[in-house]
CSV table of C-alpha atoms in Angstrom, one decimal:
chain,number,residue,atom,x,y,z
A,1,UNK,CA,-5.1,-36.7,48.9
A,2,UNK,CA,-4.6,-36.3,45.2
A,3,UNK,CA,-4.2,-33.1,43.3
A,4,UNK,CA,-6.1,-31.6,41.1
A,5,UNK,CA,-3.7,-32.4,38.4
A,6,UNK,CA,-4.0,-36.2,39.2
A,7,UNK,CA,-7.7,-36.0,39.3
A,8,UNK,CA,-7.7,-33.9,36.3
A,9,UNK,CA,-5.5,-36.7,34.8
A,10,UNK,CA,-8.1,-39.1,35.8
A,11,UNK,CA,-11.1,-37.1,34.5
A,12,UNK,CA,-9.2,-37.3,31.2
A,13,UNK,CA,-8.9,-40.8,30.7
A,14,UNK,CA,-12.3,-41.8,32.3
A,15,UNK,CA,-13.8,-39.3,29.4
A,16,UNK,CA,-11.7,-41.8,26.6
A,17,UNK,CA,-13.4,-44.6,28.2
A,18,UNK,CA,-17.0,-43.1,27.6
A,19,UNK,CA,-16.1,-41.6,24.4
A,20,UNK,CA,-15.0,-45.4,23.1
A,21,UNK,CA,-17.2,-47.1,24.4
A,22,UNK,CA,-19.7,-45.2,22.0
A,23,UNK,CA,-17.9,-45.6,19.1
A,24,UNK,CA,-18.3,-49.2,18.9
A,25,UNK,CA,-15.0,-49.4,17.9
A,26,UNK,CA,-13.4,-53.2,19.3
A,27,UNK,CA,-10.2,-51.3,20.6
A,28,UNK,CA,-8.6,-48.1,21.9
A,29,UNK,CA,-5.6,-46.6,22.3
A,30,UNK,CA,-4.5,-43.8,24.9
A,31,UNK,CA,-1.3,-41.6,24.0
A,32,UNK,CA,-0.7,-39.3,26.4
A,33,UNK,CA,1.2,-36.1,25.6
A,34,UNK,CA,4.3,-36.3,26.2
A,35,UNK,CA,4.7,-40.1,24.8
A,36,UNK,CA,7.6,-40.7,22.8
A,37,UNK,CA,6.0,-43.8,19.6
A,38,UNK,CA,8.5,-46.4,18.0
A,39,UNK,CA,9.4,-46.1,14.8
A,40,UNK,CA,7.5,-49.5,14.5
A,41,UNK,CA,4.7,-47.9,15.9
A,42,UNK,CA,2.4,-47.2,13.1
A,43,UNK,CA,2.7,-51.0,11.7
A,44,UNK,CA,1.2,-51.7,15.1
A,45,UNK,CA,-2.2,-50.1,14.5
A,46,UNK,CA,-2.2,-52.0,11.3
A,47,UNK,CA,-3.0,-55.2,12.2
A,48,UNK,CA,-5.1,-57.1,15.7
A,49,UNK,CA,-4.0,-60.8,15.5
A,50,UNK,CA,-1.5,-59.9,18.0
A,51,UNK,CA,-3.9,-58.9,20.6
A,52,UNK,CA,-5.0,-61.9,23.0
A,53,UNK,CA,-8.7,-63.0,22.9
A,54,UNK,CA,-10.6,-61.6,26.0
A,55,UNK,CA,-7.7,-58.8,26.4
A,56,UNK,CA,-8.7,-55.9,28.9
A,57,UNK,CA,-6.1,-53.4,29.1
A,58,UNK,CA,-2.6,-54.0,27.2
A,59,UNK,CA,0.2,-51.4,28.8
A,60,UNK,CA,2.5,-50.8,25.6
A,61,UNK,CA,4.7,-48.4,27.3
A,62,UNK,CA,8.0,-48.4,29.3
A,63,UNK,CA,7.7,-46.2,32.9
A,64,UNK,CA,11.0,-44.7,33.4
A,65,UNK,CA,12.8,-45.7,30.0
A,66,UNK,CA,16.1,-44.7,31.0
A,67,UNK,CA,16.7,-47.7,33.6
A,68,UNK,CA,15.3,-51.1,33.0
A,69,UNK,CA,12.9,-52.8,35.5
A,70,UNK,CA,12.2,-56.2,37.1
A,71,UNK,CA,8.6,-57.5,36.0
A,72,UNK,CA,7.1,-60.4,37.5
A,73,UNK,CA,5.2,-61.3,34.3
A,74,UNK,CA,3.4,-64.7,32.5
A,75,UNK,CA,4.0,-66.7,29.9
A,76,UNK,CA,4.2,-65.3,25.8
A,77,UNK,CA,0.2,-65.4,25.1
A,78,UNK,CA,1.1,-63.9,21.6
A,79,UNK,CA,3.9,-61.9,19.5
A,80,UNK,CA,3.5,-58.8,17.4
A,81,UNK,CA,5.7,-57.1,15.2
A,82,UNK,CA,6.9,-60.3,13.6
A,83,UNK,CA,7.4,-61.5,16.8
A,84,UNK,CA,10.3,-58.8,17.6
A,85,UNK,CA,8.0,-58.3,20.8
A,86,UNK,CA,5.7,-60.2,23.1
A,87,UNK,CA,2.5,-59.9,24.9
A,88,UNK,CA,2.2,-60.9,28.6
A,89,UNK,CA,0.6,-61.1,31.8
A,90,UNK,CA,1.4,-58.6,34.5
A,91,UNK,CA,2.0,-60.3,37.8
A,92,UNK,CA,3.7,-57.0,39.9
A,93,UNK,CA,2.9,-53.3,39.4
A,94,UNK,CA,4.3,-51.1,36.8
A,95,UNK,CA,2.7,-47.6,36.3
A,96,UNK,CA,2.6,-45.0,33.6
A,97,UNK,CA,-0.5,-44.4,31.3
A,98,UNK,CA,1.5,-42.9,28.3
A,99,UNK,CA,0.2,-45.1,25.9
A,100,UNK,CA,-2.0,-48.4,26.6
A,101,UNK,CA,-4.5,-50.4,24.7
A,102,UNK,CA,-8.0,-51.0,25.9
A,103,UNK,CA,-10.9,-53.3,24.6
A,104,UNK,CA,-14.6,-52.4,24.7
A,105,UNK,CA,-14.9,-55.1,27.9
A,106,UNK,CA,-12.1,-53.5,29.5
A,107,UNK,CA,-13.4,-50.0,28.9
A,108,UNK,CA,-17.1,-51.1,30.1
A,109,UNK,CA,-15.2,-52.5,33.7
A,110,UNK,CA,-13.7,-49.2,34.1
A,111,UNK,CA,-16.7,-47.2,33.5
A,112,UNK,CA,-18.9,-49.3,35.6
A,113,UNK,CA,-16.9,-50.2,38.4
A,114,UNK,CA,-18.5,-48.6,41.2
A,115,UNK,CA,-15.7,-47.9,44.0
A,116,UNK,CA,-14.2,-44.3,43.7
A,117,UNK,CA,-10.4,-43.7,42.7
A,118,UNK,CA,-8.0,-42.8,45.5
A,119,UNK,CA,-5.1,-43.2,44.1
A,120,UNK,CA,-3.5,-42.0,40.6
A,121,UNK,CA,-4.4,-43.4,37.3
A,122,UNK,CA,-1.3,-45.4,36.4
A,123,UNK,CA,-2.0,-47.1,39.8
A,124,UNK,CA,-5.7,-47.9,39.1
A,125,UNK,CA,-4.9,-49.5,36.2
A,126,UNK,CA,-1.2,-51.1,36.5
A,127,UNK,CA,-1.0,-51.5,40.3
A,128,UNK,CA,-3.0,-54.5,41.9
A,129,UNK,CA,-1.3,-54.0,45.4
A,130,UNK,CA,-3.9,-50.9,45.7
A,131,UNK,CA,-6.1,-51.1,43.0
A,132,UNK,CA,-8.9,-54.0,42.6
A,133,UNK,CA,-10.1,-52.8,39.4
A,134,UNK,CA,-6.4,-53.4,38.1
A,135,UNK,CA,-7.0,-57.1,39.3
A,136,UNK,CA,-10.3,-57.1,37.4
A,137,UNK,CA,-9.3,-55.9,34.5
A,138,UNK,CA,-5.8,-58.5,34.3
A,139,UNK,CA,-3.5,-55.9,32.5
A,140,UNK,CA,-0.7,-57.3,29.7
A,141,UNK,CA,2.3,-55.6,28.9
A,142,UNK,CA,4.3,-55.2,25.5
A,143,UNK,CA,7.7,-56.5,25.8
A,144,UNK,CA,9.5,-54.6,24.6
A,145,UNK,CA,7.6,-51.4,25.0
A,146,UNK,CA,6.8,-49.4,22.0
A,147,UNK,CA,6.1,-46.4,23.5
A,148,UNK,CA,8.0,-44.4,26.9
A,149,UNK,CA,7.3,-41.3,28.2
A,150,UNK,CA,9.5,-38.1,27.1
A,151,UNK,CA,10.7,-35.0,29.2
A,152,UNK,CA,12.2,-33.5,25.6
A,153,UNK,CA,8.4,-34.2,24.4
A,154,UNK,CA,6.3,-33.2,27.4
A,155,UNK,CA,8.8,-30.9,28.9
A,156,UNK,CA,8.0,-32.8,32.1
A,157,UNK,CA,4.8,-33.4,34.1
A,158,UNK,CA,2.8,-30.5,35.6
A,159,UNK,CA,-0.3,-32.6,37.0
A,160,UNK,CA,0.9,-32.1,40.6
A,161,UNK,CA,0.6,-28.9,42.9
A,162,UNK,CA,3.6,-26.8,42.7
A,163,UNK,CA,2.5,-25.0,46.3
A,164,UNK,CA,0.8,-27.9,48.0
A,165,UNK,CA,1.8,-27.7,51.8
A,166,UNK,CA,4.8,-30.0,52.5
A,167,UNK,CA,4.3,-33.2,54.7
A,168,UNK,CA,4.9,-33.7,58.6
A,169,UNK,CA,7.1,-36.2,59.2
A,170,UNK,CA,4.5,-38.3,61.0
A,171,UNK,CA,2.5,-37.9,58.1
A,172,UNK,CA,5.4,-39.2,55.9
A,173,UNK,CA,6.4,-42.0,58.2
A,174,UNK,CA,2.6,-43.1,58.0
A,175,UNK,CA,2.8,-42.7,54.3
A,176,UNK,CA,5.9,-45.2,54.4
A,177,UNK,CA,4.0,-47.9,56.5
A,178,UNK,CA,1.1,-47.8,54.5
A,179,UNK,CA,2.8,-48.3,51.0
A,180,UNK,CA,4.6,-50.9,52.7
A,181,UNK,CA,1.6,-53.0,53.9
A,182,UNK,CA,0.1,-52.3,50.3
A,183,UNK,CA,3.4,-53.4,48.2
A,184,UNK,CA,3.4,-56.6,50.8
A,185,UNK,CA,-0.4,-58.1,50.3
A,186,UNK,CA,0.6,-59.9,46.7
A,187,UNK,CA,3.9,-61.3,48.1
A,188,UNK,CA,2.7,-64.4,49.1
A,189,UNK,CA,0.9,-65.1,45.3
A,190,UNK,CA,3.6,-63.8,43.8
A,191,UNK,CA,6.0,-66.2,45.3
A,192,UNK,CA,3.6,-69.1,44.1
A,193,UNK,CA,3.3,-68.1,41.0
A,194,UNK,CA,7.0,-67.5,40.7
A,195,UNK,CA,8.0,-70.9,42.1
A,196,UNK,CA,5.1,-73.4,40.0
A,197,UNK,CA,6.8,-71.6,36.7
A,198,UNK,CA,3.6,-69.6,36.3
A,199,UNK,CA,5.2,-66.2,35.9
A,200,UNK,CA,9.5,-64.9,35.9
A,201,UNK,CA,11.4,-61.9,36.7
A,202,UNK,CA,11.9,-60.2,33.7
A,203,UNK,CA,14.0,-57.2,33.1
A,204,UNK,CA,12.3,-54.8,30.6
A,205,UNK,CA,14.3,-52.2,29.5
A,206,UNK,CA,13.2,-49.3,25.8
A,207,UNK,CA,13.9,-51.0,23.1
């Protein structure tokens, strides 16, 4: 079941989505509010070249930028930043929404895609083990990230329920089983892509 924070969350972006697509402008950017920018940041929004033609959804954020992580991720489609970072494909999940890119396509697939949300945001977009639309929409990553999420800024996240009723532990051990079948259903491409060179483990870590 998800909050009301989390579908509040939700609510929040899917109104960005509608919003730019009316604008007719070719790209978007979500900041969330308690994203910490770059200092490089701002030459970012200056220039498009580096984005990749027929780009969805570009994640330019690091999820918990205090430890690095192990991405399984594509080859270099382009560079930004004169090329102090990279653009690539996301082969294994990585969530946050603090700060992404979207294109018009990529906003148009979110808005129309038909199947309702039951899971978070970050894991719609960024988590193709439970999300089809994330498969649909092929999200990149920035590497490095030019953005992470802050406690000093957001003085921490208050989109779940403080007093929701704690779990059974048969209700906790399901939980377990199911995230496990979910996390396992991409193994077997992920190995394939990992042994014909497609994609490599990575270690991303905040610039």
């Amino acid at each position: 079941a998800l909050s009301d924070g989390v579908r509040g969350c939700t609510a929040s972006h899917y109104k960005f989505w509608n919003e730019f697509i009316l604008s007719n402008s070719e790209f978007g950017i979500v900041l969330e509010d308690d994203v910490k920018l770059s200092s490089d940041f701002k030459e970012l929004l200056y220039d498009t070249s580096w984005i990749p033609k027929n780009a969805n959804l570009i994640k330019l954020e690091k999820f918990a930028a205090n430890r690095p992580s192990k991405l399984l991720l594509g080859k270099i489609l382009t560079k930004a930043l004169n090329e102090t970072r990279e653009v690539r494909r996301m082969y294994s999940r990585h969530c946050g929404t603090g700060a992404y890119l979207m294109s018009q396509k990529g906003a148009k697939k979110a808005i129309e895609w038909n199947n309702p949300f039951s899971v978070p945001i970050d894991h719609v977009l960024f988590n193709e083990t439970v999300s089809k639309l994330s498969s649909n929409l092929e999200p990149l990553i920035m590497v490095p990230p030019i953005a992470w999420q802050s406690n000093d800024i957001g003085q921490g996240s208050d989109i779940f329920q403080e007093n929701a009723k704690p779990l059974s532990r048969f209700k906790k051990n399901l939980r377990s089983l199911k995230r496990s079948y979910y996390e396992s259903r991409l193994w077997h491409y992920q190995l394939y892509i990992l042994l014909i060179g497609k994609a490599k483990i990575i270690t991303v870590s905040k610039k």
